[in-house]
Tab-separated table of C-alpha atoms and ligand atoms in Angstrom:
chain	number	residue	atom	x	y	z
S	1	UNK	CA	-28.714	-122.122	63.550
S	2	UNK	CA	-32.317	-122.422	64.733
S	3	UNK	CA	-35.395	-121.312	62.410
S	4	UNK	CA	-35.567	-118.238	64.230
S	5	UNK	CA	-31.880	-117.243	63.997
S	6	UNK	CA	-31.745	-118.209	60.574
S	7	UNK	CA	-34.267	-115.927	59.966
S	8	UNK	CA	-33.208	-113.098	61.849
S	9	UNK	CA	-30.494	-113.328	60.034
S	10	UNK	CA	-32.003	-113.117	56.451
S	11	UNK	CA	-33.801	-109.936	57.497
S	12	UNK	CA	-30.625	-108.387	58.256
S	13	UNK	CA	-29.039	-109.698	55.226
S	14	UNK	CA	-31.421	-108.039	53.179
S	15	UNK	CA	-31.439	-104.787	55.134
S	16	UNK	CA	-27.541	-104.569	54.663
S	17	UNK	CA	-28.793	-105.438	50.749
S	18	UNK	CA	-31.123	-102.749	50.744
S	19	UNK	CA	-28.510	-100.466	52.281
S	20	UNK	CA	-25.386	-101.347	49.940
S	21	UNK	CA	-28.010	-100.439	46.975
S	22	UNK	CA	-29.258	-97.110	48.035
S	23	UNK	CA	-25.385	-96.750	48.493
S	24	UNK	CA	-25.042	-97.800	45.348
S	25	UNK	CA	-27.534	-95.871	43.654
S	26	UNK	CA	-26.001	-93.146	45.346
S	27	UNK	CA	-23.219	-92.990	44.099
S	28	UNK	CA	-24.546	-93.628	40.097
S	29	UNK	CA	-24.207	-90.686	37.503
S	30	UNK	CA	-26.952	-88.030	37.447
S	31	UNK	CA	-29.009	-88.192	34.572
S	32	UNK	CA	-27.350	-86.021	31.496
S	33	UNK	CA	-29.115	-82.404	31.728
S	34	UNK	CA	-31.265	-81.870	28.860
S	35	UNK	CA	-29.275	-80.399	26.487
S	36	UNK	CA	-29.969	-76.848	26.034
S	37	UNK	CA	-31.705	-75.502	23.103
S	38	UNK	CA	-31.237	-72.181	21.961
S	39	UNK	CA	-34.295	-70.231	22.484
S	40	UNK	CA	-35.672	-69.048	19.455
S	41	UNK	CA	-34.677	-65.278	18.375
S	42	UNK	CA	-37.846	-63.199	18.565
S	43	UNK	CA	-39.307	-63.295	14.828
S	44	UNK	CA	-38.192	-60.071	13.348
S	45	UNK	CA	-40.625	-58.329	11.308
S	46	UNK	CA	-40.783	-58.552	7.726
S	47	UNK	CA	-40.019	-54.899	6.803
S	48	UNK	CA	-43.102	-52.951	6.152
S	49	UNK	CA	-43.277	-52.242	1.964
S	50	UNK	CA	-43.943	-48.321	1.167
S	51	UNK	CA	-44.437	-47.239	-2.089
S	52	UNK	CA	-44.397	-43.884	-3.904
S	53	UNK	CA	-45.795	-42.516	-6.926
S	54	UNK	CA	-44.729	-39.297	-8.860
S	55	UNK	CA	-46.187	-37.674	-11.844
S	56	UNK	CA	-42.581	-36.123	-12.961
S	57	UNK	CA	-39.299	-38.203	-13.432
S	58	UNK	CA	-37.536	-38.406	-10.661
S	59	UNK	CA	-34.772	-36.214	-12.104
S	60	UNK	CA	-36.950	-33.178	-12.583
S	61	UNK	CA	-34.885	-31.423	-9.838
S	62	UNK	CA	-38.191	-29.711	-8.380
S	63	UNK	CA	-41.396	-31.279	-7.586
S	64	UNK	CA	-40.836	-35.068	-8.513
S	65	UNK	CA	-37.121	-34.730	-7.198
S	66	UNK	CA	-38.529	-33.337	-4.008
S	67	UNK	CA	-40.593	-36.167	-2.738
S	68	UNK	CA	-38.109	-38.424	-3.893
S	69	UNK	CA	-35.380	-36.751	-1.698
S	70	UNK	CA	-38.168	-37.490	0.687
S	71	UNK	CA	-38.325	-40.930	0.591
S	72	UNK	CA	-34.748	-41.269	0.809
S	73	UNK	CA	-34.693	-39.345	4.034
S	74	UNK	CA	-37.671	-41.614	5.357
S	75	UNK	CA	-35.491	-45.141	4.029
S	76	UNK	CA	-32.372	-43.853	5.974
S	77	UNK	CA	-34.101	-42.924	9.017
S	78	UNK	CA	-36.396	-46.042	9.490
S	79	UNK	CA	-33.294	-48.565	8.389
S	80	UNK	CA	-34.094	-52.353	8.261
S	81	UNK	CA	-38.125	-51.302	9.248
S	82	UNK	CA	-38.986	-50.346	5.672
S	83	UNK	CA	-37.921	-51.061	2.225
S	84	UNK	CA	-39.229	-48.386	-0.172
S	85	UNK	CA	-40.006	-48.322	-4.048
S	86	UNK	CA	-41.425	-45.526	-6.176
S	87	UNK	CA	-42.741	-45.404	-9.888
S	88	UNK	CA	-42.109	-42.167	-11.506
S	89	UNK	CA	-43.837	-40.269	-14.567
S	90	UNK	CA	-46.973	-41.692	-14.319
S	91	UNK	CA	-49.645	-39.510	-15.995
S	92	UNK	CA	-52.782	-38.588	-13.578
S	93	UNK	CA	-55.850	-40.652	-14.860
S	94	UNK	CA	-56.350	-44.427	-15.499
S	95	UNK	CA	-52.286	-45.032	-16.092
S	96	UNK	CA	-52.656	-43.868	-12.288
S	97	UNK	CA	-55.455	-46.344	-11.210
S	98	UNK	CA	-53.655	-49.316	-12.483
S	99	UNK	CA	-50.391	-48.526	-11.207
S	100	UNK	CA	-51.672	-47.545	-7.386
S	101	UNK	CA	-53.454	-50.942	-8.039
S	102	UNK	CA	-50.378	-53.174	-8.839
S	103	UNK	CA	-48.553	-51.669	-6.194
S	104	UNK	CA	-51.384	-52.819	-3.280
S	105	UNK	CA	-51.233	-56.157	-4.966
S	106	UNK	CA	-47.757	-56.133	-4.150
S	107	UNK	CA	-48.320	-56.099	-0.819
S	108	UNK	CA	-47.207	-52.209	-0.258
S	109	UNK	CA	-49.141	-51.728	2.460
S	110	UNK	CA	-48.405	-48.075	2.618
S	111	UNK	CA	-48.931	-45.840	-0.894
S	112	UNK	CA	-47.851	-42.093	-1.299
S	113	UNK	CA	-49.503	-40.610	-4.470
S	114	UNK	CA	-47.741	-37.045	-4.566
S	115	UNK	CA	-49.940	-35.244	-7.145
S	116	UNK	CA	-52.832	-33.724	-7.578
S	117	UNK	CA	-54.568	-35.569	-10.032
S	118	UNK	CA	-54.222	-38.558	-8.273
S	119	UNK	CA	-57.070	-38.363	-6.212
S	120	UNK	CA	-59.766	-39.936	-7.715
S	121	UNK	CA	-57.724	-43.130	-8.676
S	122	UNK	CA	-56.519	-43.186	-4.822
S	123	UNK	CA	-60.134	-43.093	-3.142
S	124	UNK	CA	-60.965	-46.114	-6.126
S	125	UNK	CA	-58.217	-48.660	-5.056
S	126	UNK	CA	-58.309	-47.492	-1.329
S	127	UNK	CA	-62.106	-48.945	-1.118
S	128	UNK	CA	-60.672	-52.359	-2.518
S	129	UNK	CA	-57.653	-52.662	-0.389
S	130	UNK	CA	-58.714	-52.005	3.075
S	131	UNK	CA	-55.714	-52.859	4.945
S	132	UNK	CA	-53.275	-50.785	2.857
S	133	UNK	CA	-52.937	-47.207	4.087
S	134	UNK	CA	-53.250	-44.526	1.050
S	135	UNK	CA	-51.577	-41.043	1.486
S	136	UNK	CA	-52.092	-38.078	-0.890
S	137	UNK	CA	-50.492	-34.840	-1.664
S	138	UNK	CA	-52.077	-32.306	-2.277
S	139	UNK	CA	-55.819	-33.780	-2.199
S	140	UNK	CA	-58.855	-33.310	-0.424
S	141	UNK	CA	-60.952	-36.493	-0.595
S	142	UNK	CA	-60.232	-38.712	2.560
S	143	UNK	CA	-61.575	-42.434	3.538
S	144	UNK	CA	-60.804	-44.213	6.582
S	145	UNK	CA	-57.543	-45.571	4.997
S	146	UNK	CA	-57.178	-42.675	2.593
S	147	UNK	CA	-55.459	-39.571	4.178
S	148	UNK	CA	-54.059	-36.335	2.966
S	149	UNK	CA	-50.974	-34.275	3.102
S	150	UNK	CA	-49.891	-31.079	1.843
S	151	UNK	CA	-47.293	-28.166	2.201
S	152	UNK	CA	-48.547	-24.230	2.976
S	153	UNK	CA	-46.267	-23.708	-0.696
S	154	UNK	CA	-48.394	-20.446	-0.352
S	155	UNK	CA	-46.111	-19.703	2.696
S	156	UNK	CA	-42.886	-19.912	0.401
S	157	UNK	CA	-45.084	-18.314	-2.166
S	158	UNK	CA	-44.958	-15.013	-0.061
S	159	UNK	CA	-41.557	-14.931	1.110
S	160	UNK	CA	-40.217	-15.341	-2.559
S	161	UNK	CA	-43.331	-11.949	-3.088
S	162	UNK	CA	-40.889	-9.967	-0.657
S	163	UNK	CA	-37.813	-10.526	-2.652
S	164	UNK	CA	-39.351	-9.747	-5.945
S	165	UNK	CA	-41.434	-7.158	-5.167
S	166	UNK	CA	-37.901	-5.365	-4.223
S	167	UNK	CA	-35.936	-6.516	-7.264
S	168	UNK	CA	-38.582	-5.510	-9.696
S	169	UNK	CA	-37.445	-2.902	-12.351
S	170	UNK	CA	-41.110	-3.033	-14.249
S	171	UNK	CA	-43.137	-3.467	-11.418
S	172	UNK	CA	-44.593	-6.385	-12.956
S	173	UNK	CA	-44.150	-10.029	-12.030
S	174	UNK	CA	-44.625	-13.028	-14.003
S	175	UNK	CA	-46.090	-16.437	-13.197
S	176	UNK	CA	-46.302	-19.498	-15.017
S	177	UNK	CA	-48.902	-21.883	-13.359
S	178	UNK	CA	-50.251	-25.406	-14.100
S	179	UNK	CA	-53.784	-25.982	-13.455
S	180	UNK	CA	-56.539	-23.383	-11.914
S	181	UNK	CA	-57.127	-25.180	-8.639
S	182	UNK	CA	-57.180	-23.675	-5.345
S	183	UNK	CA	-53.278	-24.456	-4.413
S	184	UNK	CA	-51.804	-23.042	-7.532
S	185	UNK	CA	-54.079	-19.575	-6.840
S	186	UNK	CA	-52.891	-19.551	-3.596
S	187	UNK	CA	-49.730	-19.565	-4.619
S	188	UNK	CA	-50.364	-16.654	-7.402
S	189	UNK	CA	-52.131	-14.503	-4.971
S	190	UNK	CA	-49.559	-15.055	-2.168
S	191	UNK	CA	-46.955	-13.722	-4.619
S	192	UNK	CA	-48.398	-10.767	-5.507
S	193	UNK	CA	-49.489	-10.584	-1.890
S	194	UNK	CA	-46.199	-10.545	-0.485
S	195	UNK	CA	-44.685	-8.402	-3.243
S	196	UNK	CA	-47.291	-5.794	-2.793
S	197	UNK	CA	-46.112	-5.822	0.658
S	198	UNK	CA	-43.253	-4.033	0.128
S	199	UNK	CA	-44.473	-2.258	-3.197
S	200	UNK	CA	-47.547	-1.734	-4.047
S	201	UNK	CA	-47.310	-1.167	-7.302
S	202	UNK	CA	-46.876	-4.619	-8.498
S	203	UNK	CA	-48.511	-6.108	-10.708
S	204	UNK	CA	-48.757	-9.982	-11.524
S	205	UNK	CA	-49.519	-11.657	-15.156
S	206	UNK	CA	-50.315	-15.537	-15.408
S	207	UNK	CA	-49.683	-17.521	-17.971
S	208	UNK	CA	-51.350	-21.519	-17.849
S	209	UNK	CA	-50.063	-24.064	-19.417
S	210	UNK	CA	-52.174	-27.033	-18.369
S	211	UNK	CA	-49.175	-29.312	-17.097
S	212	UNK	CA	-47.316	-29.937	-13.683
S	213	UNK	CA	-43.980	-30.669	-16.153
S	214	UNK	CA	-43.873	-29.607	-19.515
S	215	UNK	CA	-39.957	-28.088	-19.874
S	216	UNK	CA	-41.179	-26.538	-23.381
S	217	UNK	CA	-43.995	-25.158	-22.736
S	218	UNK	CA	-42.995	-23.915	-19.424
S	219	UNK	CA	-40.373	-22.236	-21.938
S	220	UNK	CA	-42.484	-20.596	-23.353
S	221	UNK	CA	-44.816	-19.465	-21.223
S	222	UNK	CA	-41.787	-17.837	-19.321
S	223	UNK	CA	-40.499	-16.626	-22.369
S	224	UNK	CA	-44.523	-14.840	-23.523
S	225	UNK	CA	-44.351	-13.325	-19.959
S	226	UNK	CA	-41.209	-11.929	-20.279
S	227	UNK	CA	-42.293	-10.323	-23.541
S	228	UNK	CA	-44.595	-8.891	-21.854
S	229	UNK	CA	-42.656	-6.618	-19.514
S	230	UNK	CA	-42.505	-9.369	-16.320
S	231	UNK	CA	-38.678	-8.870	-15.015
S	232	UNK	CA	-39.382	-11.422	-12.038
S	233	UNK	CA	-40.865	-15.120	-12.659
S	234	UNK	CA	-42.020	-17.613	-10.155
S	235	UNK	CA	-43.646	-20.751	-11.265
S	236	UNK	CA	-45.885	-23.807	-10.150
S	237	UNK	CA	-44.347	-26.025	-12.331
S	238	UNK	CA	-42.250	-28.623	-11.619
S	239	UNK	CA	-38.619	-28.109	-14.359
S	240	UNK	CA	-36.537	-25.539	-14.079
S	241	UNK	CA	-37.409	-24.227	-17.270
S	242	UNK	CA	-38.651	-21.481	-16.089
S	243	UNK	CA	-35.977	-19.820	-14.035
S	244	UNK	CA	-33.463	-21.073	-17.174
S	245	UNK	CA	-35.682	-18.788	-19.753
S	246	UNK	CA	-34.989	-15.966	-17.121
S	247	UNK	CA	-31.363	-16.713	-17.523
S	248	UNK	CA	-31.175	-16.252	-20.824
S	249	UNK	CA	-33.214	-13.217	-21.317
S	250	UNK	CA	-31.488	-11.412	-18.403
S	251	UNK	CA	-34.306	-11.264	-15.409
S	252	UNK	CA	-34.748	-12.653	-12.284
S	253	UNK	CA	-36.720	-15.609	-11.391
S	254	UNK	CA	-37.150	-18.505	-8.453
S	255	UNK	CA	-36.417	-21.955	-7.844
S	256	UNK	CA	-39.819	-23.767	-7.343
S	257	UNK	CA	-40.135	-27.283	-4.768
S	258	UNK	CA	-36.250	-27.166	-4.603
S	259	UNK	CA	-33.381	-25.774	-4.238
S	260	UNK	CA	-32.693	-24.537	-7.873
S	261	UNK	CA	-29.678	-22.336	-7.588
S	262	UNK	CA	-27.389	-23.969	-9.377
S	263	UNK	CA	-29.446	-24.326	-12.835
S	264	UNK	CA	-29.186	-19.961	-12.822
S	265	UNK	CA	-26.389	-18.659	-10.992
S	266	UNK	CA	-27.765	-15.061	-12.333
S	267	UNK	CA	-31.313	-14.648	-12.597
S	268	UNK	CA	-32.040	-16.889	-9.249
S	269	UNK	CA	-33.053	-15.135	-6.450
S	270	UNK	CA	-33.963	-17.531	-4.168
S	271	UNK	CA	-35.713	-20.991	-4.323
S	272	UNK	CA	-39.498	-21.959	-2.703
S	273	UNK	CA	-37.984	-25.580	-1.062
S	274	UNK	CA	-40.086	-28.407	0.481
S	275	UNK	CA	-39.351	-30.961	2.561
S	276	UNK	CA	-41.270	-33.829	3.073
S	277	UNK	CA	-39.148	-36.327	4.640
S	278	UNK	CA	-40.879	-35.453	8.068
S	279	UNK	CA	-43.798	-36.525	6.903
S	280	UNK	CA	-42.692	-39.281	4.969
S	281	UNK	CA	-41.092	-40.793	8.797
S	282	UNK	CA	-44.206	-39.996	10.358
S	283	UNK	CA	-46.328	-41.598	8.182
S	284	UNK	CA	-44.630	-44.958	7.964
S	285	UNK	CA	-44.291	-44.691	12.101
S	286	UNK	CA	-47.704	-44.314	12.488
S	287	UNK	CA	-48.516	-47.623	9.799
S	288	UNK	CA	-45.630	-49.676	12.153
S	289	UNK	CA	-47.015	-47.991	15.618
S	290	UNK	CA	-50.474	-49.226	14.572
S	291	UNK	CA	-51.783	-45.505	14.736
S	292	UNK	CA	-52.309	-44.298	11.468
S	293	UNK	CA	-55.444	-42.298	11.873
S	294	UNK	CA	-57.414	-40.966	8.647
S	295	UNK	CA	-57.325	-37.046	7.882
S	296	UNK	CA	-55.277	-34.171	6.644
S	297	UNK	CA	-52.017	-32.864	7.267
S	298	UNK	CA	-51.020	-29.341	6.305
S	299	UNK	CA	-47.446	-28.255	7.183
S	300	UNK	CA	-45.948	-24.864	6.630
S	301	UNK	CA	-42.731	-22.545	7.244
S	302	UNK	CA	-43.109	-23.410	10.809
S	303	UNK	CA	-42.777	-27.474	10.695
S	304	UNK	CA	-40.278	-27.228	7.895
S	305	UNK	CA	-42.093	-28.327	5.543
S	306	UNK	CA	-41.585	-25.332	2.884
S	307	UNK	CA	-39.303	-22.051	3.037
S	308	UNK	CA	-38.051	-19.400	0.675
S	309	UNK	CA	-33.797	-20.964	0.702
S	310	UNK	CA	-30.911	-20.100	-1.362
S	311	UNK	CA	-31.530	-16.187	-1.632
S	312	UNK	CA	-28.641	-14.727	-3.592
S	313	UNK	CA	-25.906	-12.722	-2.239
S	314	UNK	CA	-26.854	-10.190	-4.850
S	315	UNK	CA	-30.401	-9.254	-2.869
S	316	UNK	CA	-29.502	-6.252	-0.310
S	317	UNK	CA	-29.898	-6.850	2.667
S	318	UNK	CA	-32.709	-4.700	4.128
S	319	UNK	CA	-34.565	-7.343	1.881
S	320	UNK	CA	-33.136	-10.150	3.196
S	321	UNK	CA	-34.419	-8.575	6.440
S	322	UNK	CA	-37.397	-8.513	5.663
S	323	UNK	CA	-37.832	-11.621	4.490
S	324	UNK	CA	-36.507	-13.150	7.621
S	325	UNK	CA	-39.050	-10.929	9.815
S	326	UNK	CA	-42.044	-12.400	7.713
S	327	UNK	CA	-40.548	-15.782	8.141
S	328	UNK	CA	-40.320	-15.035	11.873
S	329	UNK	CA	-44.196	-14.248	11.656
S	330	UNK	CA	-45.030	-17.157	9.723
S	331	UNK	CA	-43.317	-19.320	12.419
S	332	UNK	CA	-44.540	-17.465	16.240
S	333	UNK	CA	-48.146	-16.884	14.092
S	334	UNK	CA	-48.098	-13.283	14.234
S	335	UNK	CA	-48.370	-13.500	10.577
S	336	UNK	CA	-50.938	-15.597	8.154
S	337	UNK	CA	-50.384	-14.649	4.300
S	338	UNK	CA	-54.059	-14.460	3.925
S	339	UNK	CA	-55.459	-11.930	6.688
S	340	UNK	CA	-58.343	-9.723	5.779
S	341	UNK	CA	-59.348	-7.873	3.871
S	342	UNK	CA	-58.727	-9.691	0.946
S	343	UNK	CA	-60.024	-7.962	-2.383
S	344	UNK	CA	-60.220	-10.577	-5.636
S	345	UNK	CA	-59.478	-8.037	-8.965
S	346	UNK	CA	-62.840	-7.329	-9.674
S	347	UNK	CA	-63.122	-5.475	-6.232
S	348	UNK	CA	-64.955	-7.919	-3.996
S	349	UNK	CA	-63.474	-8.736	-0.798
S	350	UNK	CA	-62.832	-12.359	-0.494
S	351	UNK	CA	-61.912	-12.078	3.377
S	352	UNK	CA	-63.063	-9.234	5.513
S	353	UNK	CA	-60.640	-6.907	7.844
S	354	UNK	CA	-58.898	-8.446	10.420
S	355	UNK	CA	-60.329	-12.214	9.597
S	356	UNK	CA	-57.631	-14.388	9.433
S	357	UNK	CA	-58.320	-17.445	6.485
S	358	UNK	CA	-58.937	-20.847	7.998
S	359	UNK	CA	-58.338	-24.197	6.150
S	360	UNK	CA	-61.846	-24.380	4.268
S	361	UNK	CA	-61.659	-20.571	2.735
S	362	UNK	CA	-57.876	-21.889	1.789
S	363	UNK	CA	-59.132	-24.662	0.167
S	364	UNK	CA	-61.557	-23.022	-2.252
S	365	UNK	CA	-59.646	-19.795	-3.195
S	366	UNK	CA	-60.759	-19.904	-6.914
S	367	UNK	CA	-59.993	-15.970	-7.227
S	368	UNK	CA	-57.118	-14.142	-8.439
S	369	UNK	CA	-56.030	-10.989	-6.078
S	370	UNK	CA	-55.729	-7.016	-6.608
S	371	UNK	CA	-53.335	-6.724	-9.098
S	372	UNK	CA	-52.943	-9.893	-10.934
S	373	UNK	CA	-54.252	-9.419	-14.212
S	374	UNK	CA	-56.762	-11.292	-16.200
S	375	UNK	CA	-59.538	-14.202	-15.122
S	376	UNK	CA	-59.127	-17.277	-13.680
S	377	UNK	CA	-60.120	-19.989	-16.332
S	378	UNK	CA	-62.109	-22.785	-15.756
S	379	UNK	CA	-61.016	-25.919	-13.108
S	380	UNK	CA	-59.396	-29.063	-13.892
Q	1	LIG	N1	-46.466	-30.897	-9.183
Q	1	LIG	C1	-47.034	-32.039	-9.553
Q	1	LIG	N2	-48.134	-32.272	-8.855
Q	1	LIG	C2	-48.250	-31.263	-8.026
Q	1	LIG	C3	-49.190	-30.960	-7.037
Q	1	LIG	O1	-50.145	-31.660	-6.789
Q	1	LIG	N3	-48.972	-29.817	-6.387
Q	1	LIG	C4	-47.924	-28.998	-6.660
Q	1	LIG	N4	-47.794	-27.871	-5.981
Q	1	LIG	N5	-47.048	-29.251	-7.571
Q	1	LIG	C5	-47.199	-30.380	-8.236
């Protein structure tokens, strides 16, 4: 073999090399996959914390009871989203401050006070806990995370007027209220309102006793009223004390913030119900939506939020009617419990002919009506 040759040959040696290895690598293993790795679930939030404060025990079975029924509704409906805690019988004042305060430290980052009285401790934690959401019944002092909610009881007020201003015997009703702010003299003057509806004879006395749940003296306050010729009782208490005392003594009377029927199978002629689960949904939605918006919410017959249930068997039925026709109204707006004129007992009108009473006169009713008797003592 010449140089040439020899070399000719060594190239195609090394081509047939060249050839056998891509062959070769040909035919080699591909590299393992990567093994997969699940993908990470999507984080699922934390449940959002809600807390709720009442100024009765929970086992008041009216006001207290109420919200707390409430909350339930609102802890079934929004499942795994929310878990949901409440304090109960916590007085209105400081005891209030500290316990809205522990609860924001908690990391609640939604708070329902349901009384009155807890309004000034709400709007002093809700300026140190600005990403906490603060909701309160039945106030009027907002901030931008400090909203308010409240039922038109005054609505349910009326209704229950109708029924007793038919069962009457005396012609004079009895009411046992809490404290002299505008709600609770709504609700006085929309009894007597809607009893005078259907007989104008009626006449209402009030007796205070300077508590939202006080069994005893509710007692007694029922007890002086009835003593005083009232044969039909409402309250704006929270027990049912009241409609118990008429149970005893023989009269009529109303459940108050829930259904009450069963505590008086005799004297109860119907029970002024709320319902705030609604709003309790709602207002947890819009903290998990992100749009939970500052103001006021006042819900009525119409949204469900209050109605006259429960009326007995024992009231005819040409009442019943005519309790369902004002209901009707209340609902389509063809009727508003305060629509002018309204005349306070000393004879001034409070609300001229024909004007129907916005949200601002509402709010500052400090007045009692025609034909409840006595003066309206100071505020809270
Ligand atoms: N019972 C306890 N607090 C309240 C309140 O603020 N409003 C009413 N209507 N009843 C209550």
């Amino acid at each position: 073999m010449n140089h040439r040759t020899f070399l000719k040959q060594l190239a195609l040696g090394a081509l047939v090399a060249a050839a056998g290895l891509t062959a070769c690598s040909k035919k080699e293993a591909p590299p393992p996959a990567p093994t997969p790795v699940a993908a990470p679930a999507p984080a699922k939030p934390a449940p959002l914390k809600a807390a709720f404060i009442y100024v009765g025990p929970v086992g008041d079975a009216g006001y207290s009871f109420a919200h707390d029924e409430g909350r339930k509704f609102a802890a079934a409906q929004l499942g795994d989203k929310v878990v949901t805690t409440y304090v109960e019988k916590v007085a209105e004042g400081p005891d209030a401050e500290r316990v809205i305060r522990d609860l924001a430290t908690q990391g609640n980052k939604i708070i329902f006070a349901t009384s009155f009285g807890f309004g000034d401790s709400m709007v002093k934690v809700a300026k140190d806990f600005p990403d906490v959401y603060f909701e309160h019944a039945t106030g009027y002092k907002t901030a931008p995370n400090l909203r308010v909610y409240e039922a038109r009881f005054h609505e349910g007020a009326y209704l229950a007027g109708i029924v007793a201003g038919k069962m009457t015997r005396t012609n004079t009703l009895g009411f046992v209220a809490s404290f002299p702010i505008p709600e609770v003299l709504r609700n006085i003057d929309a009894y007597t309102l809607g009893a005078q509806s259907v007989n104008p004879k009626v006449k209402t006395k009030v007796v205070w006793v300077g508590a939202w749940f006080d069994p005893p003296k509710e007692t007694e306050a029922a007890k002086s009223l009835i003593n005083g010729g009232a044969d039909v009782l409402l309250q704006n208490t929270d027990s049912t004390a009241v409609l118990q005392e008429a149970e005893r003594s023989k009269k009529y009377a109303f459940g108050w913030d829930s259904d009450m029927s069963a505590f008086a199978p005799k004297a109860h002629l119907g029970s002024v119900a709320l319902n705030w689960g609604g709003y309790y949904v709602k207002a947890i939605n819009d903290v998990l939506d992100h749009t939970w918006k500052t103001g006021e919410t006042k819900w009525g017959v119409k949204e469900g939020m209050t109605d006259l249930v429960k009326v007995a068997d024992f009231v005819p039925a040409d009442v019943k009617a005519k309790v369902d026709a004002a209901r009707q109204g209340l609902k389509d707006g063809t009727l508003a419990v305060f629509t002018g004129p309204v005349v306070d007992n000393t004879g001034k009108v409070q609300l001229a002919k024909g004007v129907v009473a916005d949200d601002k006169w509402l709010g500052s009713v400090n007045f009692y009506v025609k034909g409840v008797e006595g003066k309206v003592p100071a505020g809270k």
